């Protein structure tokens, strides 16, 4: 699986995507905000982009906090049974272990 960015849906149904793209002429990347218009992702520009980007980063941080709460409340035995992520020769990262197989997830 490859993460394309952070998808956030507002209560009114609007969808926003926070992703990255290469900075032209440099070796760095920048954050980009896009919104769905008629089924197509269109970049948000100007002052609205800054406002949306800050709100999306806040939503991401809220998600990470919730994720940490879930992980901290997990059964310690279940967590210890998960094998750490390994780097196979193909360069694709994946996780395996009894806890993942037990839930029927195939992360490979």
mmCIF file with all atom_site columns, C-alpha atoms in Angstrom:
data_model
loop_
_atom_site.group_PDB
_atom_site.id
_atom_site.type_symbol
_atom_site.label_atom_id
_atom_site.label_alt_id
_atom_site.label_comp_id
_atom_site.label_asym_id
_atom_site.label_entity_id
_atom_site.label_seq_id
_atom_site.pdbx_PDB_ins_code
_atom_site.Cartn_x
_atom_site.Cartn_y
_atom_site.Cartn_z
_atom_site.occupancy
_atom_site.B_iso_or_equiv
_atom_site.pdbx_formal_charge
_atom_site.auth_seq_id
_atom_site.auth_comp_id
_atom_site.auth_asym_id
_atom_site.auth_atom_id
_atom_site.pdbx_PDB_model_num
ATOM 1   C CA . UNK A 1 1   ? 0.000   0.000   0.000   1.00 0.00 ? 1   UNK A CA 1
ATOM 2   C CA . UNK A 1 2   ? 1.128   3.520   -0.729  1.00 0.00 ? 2   UNK A CA 1
ATOM 3   C CA . UNK A 1 3   ? -0.235  6.515   1.151   1.00 0.00 ? 3   UNK A CA 1
ATOM 4   C CA . UNK A 1 4   ? -1.190  9.285   -1.266  1.00 0.00 ? 4   UNK A CA 1
ATOM 5   C CA . UNK A 1 5   ? -1.914  11.792  1.474   1.00 0.00 ? 5   UNK A CA 1
ATOM 6   C CA . UNK A 1 6   ? -4.387  12.623  4.210   1.00 0.00 ? 6   UNK A CA 1
ATOM 7   C CA . UNK A 1 7   ? -8.056  12.644  3.174   1.00 0.00 ? 7   UNK A CA 1
ATOM 8   C CA . UNK A 1 8   ? -10.373 14.725  5.364   1.00 0.00 ? 8   UNK A CA 1
ATOM 9   C CA . UNK A 1 9   ? -14.122 15.065  4.875   1.00 0.00 ? 9   UNK A CA 1
ATOM 10  C CA . UNK A 1 10  ? -15.941 18.041  6.396   1.00 0.00 ? 10  UNK A CA 1
ATOM 11  C CA . UNK A 1 11  ? -19.372 17.680  7.963   1.00 0.00 ? 11  UNK A CA 1
ATOM 12  C CA . UNK A 1 12  ? -20.898 19.288  4.853   1.00 0.00 ? 12  UNK A CA 1
ATOM 13  C CA . UNK A 1 13  ? -19.396 16.542  2.651   1.00 0.00 ? 13  UNK A CA 1
ATOM 14  C CA . UNK A 1 14  ? -16.500 18.539  1.158   1.00 0.00 ? 14  UNK A CA 1
ATOM 15  C CA . UNK A 1 15  ? -13.356 16.437  0.731   1.00 0.00 ? 15  UNK A CA 1
ATOM 16  C CA . UNK A 1 16  ? -9.825  17.758  1.106   1.00 0.00 ? 16  UNK A CA 1
ATOM 17  C CA . UNK A 1 17  ? -6.541  15.973  0.432   1.00 0.00 ? 17  UNK A CA 1
ATOM 18  C CA . UNK A 1 18  ? -3.253  17.004  2.041   1.00 0.00 ? 18  UNK A CA 1
ATOM 19  C CA . UNK A 1 19  ? -0.365  15.579  0.046   1.00 0.00 ? 19  UNK A CA 1
ATOM 20  C CA . UNK A 1 20  ? 3.168   16.435  -1.034  1.00 0.00 ? 20  UNK A CA 1
ATOM 21  C CA . UNK A 1 21  ? 4.731   17.257  -4.370  1.00 0.00 ? 21  UNK A CA 1
ATOM 22  C CA . UNK A 1 22  ? 8.296   18.026  -5.424  1.00 0.00 ? 22  UNK A CA 1
ATOM 23  C CA . UNK A 1 23  ? 9.338   21.668  -5.367  1.00 0.00 ? 23  UNK A CA 1
ATOM 24  C CA . UNK A 1 24  ? 10.248  22.646  -8.909  1.00 0.00 ? 24  UNK A CA 1
ATOM 25  C CA . UNK A 1 25  ? 13.982  23.099  -9.346  1.00 0.00 ? 25  UNK A CA 1
ATOM 26  C CA . UNK A 1 26  ? 14.905  21.796  -5.883  1.00 0.00 ? 26  UNK A CA 1
ATOM 27  C CA . UNK A 1 27  ? 15.359  18.461  -4.134  1.00 0.00 ? 27  UNK A CA 1
ATOM 28  C CA . UNK A 1 28  ? 12.681  19.259  -1.544  1.00 0.00 ? 28  UNK A CA 1
ATOM 29  C CA . UNK A 1 29  ? 8.925   18.706  -1.341  1.00 0.00 ? 29  UNK A CA 1
ATOM 30  C CA . UNK A 1 30  ? 6.050   20.971  -0.319  1.00 0.00 ? 30  UNK A CA 1
ATOM 31  C CA . UNK A 1 31  ? 2.616   20.385  1.193   1.00 0.00 ? 31  UNK A CA 1
ATOM 32  C CA . UNK A 1 32  ? -0.281  20.724  -1.245  1.00 0.00 ? 32  UNK A CA 1
ATOM 33  C CA . UNK A 1 33  ? -4.003  20.967  -0.486  1.00 0.00 ? 33  UNK A CA 1
ATOM 34  C CA . UNK A 1 34  ? -6.520  19.747  -3.052  1.00 0.00 ? 34  UNK A CA 1
ATOM 35  C CA . UNK A 1 35  ? -10.313 19.592  -3.024  1.00 0.00 ? 35  UNK A CA 1
ATOM 36  C CA . UNK A 1 36  ? -12.631 17.444  -5.096  1.00 0.00 ? 36  UNK A CA 1
ATOM 37  C CA . UNK A 1 37  ? -14.552 19.372  -7.765  1.00 0.00 ? 37  UNK A CA 1
ATOM 38  C CA . UNK A 1 38  ? -16.825 17.372  -10.091 1.00 0.00 ? 38  UNK A CA 1
ATOM 39  C CA . UNK A 1 39  ? -14.957 14.172  -9.204  1.00 0.00 ? 39  UNK A CA 1
ATOM 40  C CA . UNK A 1 40  ? -11.501 15.655  -9.926  1.00 0.00 ? 40  UNK A CA 1
ATOM 41  C CA . UNK A 1 41  ? -8.863  16.802  -7.428  1.00 0.00 ? 41  UNK A CA 1
ATOM 42  C CA . UNK A 1 42  ? -8.100  20.511  -7.919  1.00 0.00 ? 42  UNK A CA 1
ATOM 43  C CA . UNK A 1 43  ? -5.413  22.413  -5.985  1.00 0.00 ? 43  UNK A CA 1
ATOM 44  C CA . UNK A 1 44  ? -6.588  24.981  -3.448  1.00 0.00 ? 44  UNK A CA 1
ATOM 45  C CA . UNK A 1 45  ? -4.725  28.246  -4.011  1.00 0.00 ? 45  UNK A CA 1
ATOM 46  C CA . UNK A 1 46  ? -4.006  31.536  -2.314  1.00 0.00 ? 46  UNK A CA 1
ATOM 47  C CA . UNK A 1 47  ? -5.021  32.392  1.234   1.00 0.00 ? 47  UNK A CA 1
ATOM 48  C CA . UNK A 1 48  ? -7.555  29.551  1.238   1.00 0.00 ? 48  UNK A CA 1
ATOM 49  C CA . UNK A 1 49  ? -4.682  27.057  0.776   1.00 0.00 ? 49  UNK A CA 1
ATOM 50  C CA . UNK A 1 50  ? -2.903  28.295  3.906   1.00 0.00 ? 50  UNK A CA 1
ATOM 51  C CA . UNK A 1 51  ? -6.115  28.131  5.961   1.00 0.00 ? 51  UNK A CA 1
ATOM 52  C CA . UNK A 1 52  ? -6.967  24.638  4.678   1.00 0.00 ? 52  UNK A CA 1
ATOM 53  C CA . UNK A 1 53  ? -3.406  23.367  5.147   1.00 0.00 ? 53  UNK A CA 1
ATOM 54  C CA . UNK A 1 54  ? -3.347  24.473  8.796   1.00 0.00 ? 54  UNK A CA 1
ATOM 55  C CA . UNK A 1 55  ? -6.768  22.909  9.447   1.00 0.00 ? 55  UNK A CA 1
ATOM 56  C CA . UNK A 1 56  ? -5.715  19.634  7.777   1.00 0.00 ? 56  UNK A CA 1
ATOM 57  C CA . UNK A 1 57  ? -2.489  19.464  9.778   1.00 0.00 ? 57  UNK A CA 1
ATOM 58  C CA . UNK A 1 58  ? -4.593  19.966  12.925  1.00 0.00 ? 58  UNK A CA 1
ATOM 59  C CA . UNK A 1 59  ? -6.903  17.127  11.841  1.00 0.00 ? 59  UNK A CA 1
ATOM 60  C CA . UNK A 1 60  ? -3.856  14.927  11.230  1.00 0.00 ? 60  UNK A CA 1
ATOM 61  C CA . UNK A 1 61  ? -2.501  15.643  14.705  1.00 0.00 ? 61  UNK A CA 1
ATOM 62  C CA . UNK A 1 62  ? -5.906  14.822  16.228  1.00 0.00 ? 62  UNK A CA 1
ATOM 63  C CA . UNK A 1 63  ? -5.863  11.513  14.332  1.00 0.00 ? 63  UNK A CA 1
ATOM 64  C CA . UNK A 1 64  ? -2.343  10.678  15.565  1.00 0.00 ? 64  UNK A CA 1
ATOM 65  C CA . UNK A 1 65  ? -3.383  11.428  19.168  1.00 0.00 ? 65  UNK A CA 1
ATOM 66  C CA . UNK A 1 66  ? -6.406  9.124   18.790  1.00 0.00 ? 66  UNK A CA 1
ATOM 67  C CA . UNK A 1 67  ? -4.206  6.446   17.232  1.00 0.00 ? 67  UNK A CA 1
ATOM 68  C CA . UNK A 1 68  ? -1.783  6.661   20.166  1.00 0.00 ? 68  UNK A CA 1
ATOM 69  C CA . UNK A 1 69  ? -4.686  6.289   22.598  1.00 0.00 ? 69  UNK A CA 1
ATOM 70  C CA . UNK A 1 70  ? -5.816  3.125   20.805  1.00 0.00 ? 70  UNK A CA 1
ATOM 71  C CA . UNK A 1 71  ? -2.296  1.691   20.739  1.00 0.00 ? 71  UNK A CA 1
ATOM 72  C CA . UNK A 1 72  ? -1.705  2.534   24.403  1.00 0.00 ? 72  UNK A CA 1
ATOM 73  C CA . UNK A 1 73  ? -4.944  0.824   25.420  1.00 0.00 ? 73  UNK A CA 1
ATOM 74  C CA . UNK A 1 74  ? -4.242  -2.352  23.380  1.00 0.00 ? 74  UNK A CA 1
ATOM 75  C CA . UNK A 1 75  ? -3.737  -5.717  25.062  1.00 0.00 ? 75  UNK A CA 1
ATOM 76  C CA . UNK A 1 76  ? 0.038   -5.861  25.861  1.00 0.00 ? 76  UNK A CA 1
ATOM 77  C CA . UNK A 1 77  ? 0.235   -9.553  24.890  1.00 0.00 ? 77  UNK A CA 1
ATOM 78  C CA . UNK A 1 78  ? -1.353  -8.841  21.507  1.00 0.00 ? 78  UNK A CA 1
ATOM 79  C CA . UNK A 1 79  ? 1.095   -6.002  20.809  1.00 0.00 ? 79  UNK A CA 1
ATOM 80  C CA . UNK A 1 80  ? 4.125   -8.126  21.746  1.00 0.00 ? 80  UNK A CA 1
ATOM 81  C CA . UNK A 1 81  ? 3.068   -10.852 19.277  1.00 0.00 ? 81  UNK A CA 1
ATOM 82  C CA . UNK A 1 82  ? 3.400   -8.545  16.263  1.00 0.00 ? 82  UNK A CA 1
ATOM 83  C CA . UNK A 1 83  ? 6.706   -9.010  14.456  1.00 0.00 ? 83  UNK A CA 1
ATOM 84  C CA . UNK A 1 84  ? 8.519   -5.734  13.646  1.00 0.00 ? 84  UNK A CA 1
ATOM 85  C CA . UNK A 1 85  ? 8.407   -4.422  10.089  1.00 0.00 ? 85  UNK A CA 1
ATOM 86  C CA . UNK A 1 86  ? 11.156  -5.994  7.963   1.00 0.00 ? 86  UNK A CA 1
ATOM 87  C CA . UNK A 1 87  ? 12.866  -4.784  4.804   1.00 0.00 ? 87  UNK A CA 1
ATOM 88  C CA . UNK A 1 88  ? 12.644  -7.533  2.148   1.00 0.00 ? 88  UNK A CA 1
ATOM 89  C CA . UNK A 1 89  ? 15.080  -7.572  -0.750  1.00 0.00 ? 89  UNK A CA 1
ATOM 90  C CA . UNK A 1 90  ? 12.447  -6.117  -3.107  1.00 0.00 ? 90  UNK A CA 1
ATOM 91  C CA . UNK A 1 91  ? 12.442  -2.858  -1.155  1.00 0.00 ? 91  UNK A CA 1
ATOM 92  C CA . UNK A 1 92  ? 8.757   -3.190  -0.188  1.00 0.00 ? 92  UNK A CA 1
ATOM 93  C CA . UNK A 1 93  ? 8.070   -2.849  3.532   1.00 0.00 ? 93  UNK A CA 1
ATOM 94  C CA . UNK A 1 94  ? 5.442   -5.074  5.128   1.00 0.00 ? 94  UNK A CA 1
ATOM 95  C CA . UNK A 1 95  ? 4.438   -6.368  8.533   1.00 0.00 ? 95  UNK A CA 1
ATOM 96  C CA . UNK A 1 96  ? 3.670   -9.951  9.448   1.00 0.00 ? 96  UNK A CA 1
ATOM 97  C CA . UNK A 1 97  ? 2.839   -11.778 12.618  1.00 0.00 ? 97  UNK A CA 1
ATOM 98  C CA . UNK A 1 98  ? 0.165   -13.786 14.402  1.00 0.00 ? 98  UNK A CA 1
ATOM 99  C CA . UNK A 1 99  ? -1.846  -10.731 15.459  1.00 0.00 ? 99  UNK A CA 1
ATOM 100 C CA . UNK A 1 100 ? -2.150  -9.507  11.866  1.00 0.00 ? 100 UNK A CA 1
ATOM 101 C CA . UNK A 1 101 ? -3.035  -12.949 10.484  1.00 0.00 ? 101 UNK A CA 1
ATOM 102 C CA . UNK A 1 102 ? -5.572  -13.527 13.250  1.00 0.00 ? 102 UNK A CA 1
ATOM 103 C CA . UNK A 1 103 ? -7.485  -10.426 12.168  1.00 0.00 ? 103 UNK A CA 1
ATOM 104 C CA . UNK A 1 104 ? -7.489  -11.578 8.555   1.00 0.00 ? 104 UNK A CA 1
ATOM 105 C CA . UNK A 1 105 ? -5.373  -8.693  7.300   1.00 0.00 ? 105 UNK A CA 1
ATOM 106 C CA . UNK A 1 106 ? -2.921  -9.217  4.505   1.00 0.00 ? 106 UNK A CA 1
ATOM 107 C CA . UNK A 1 107 ? -0.443  -6.354  4.580   1.00 0.00 ? 107 UNK A CA 1
ATOM 108 C CA . UNK A 1 108 ? 1.927   -7.777  1.988   1.00 0.00 ? 108 UNK A CA 1
#
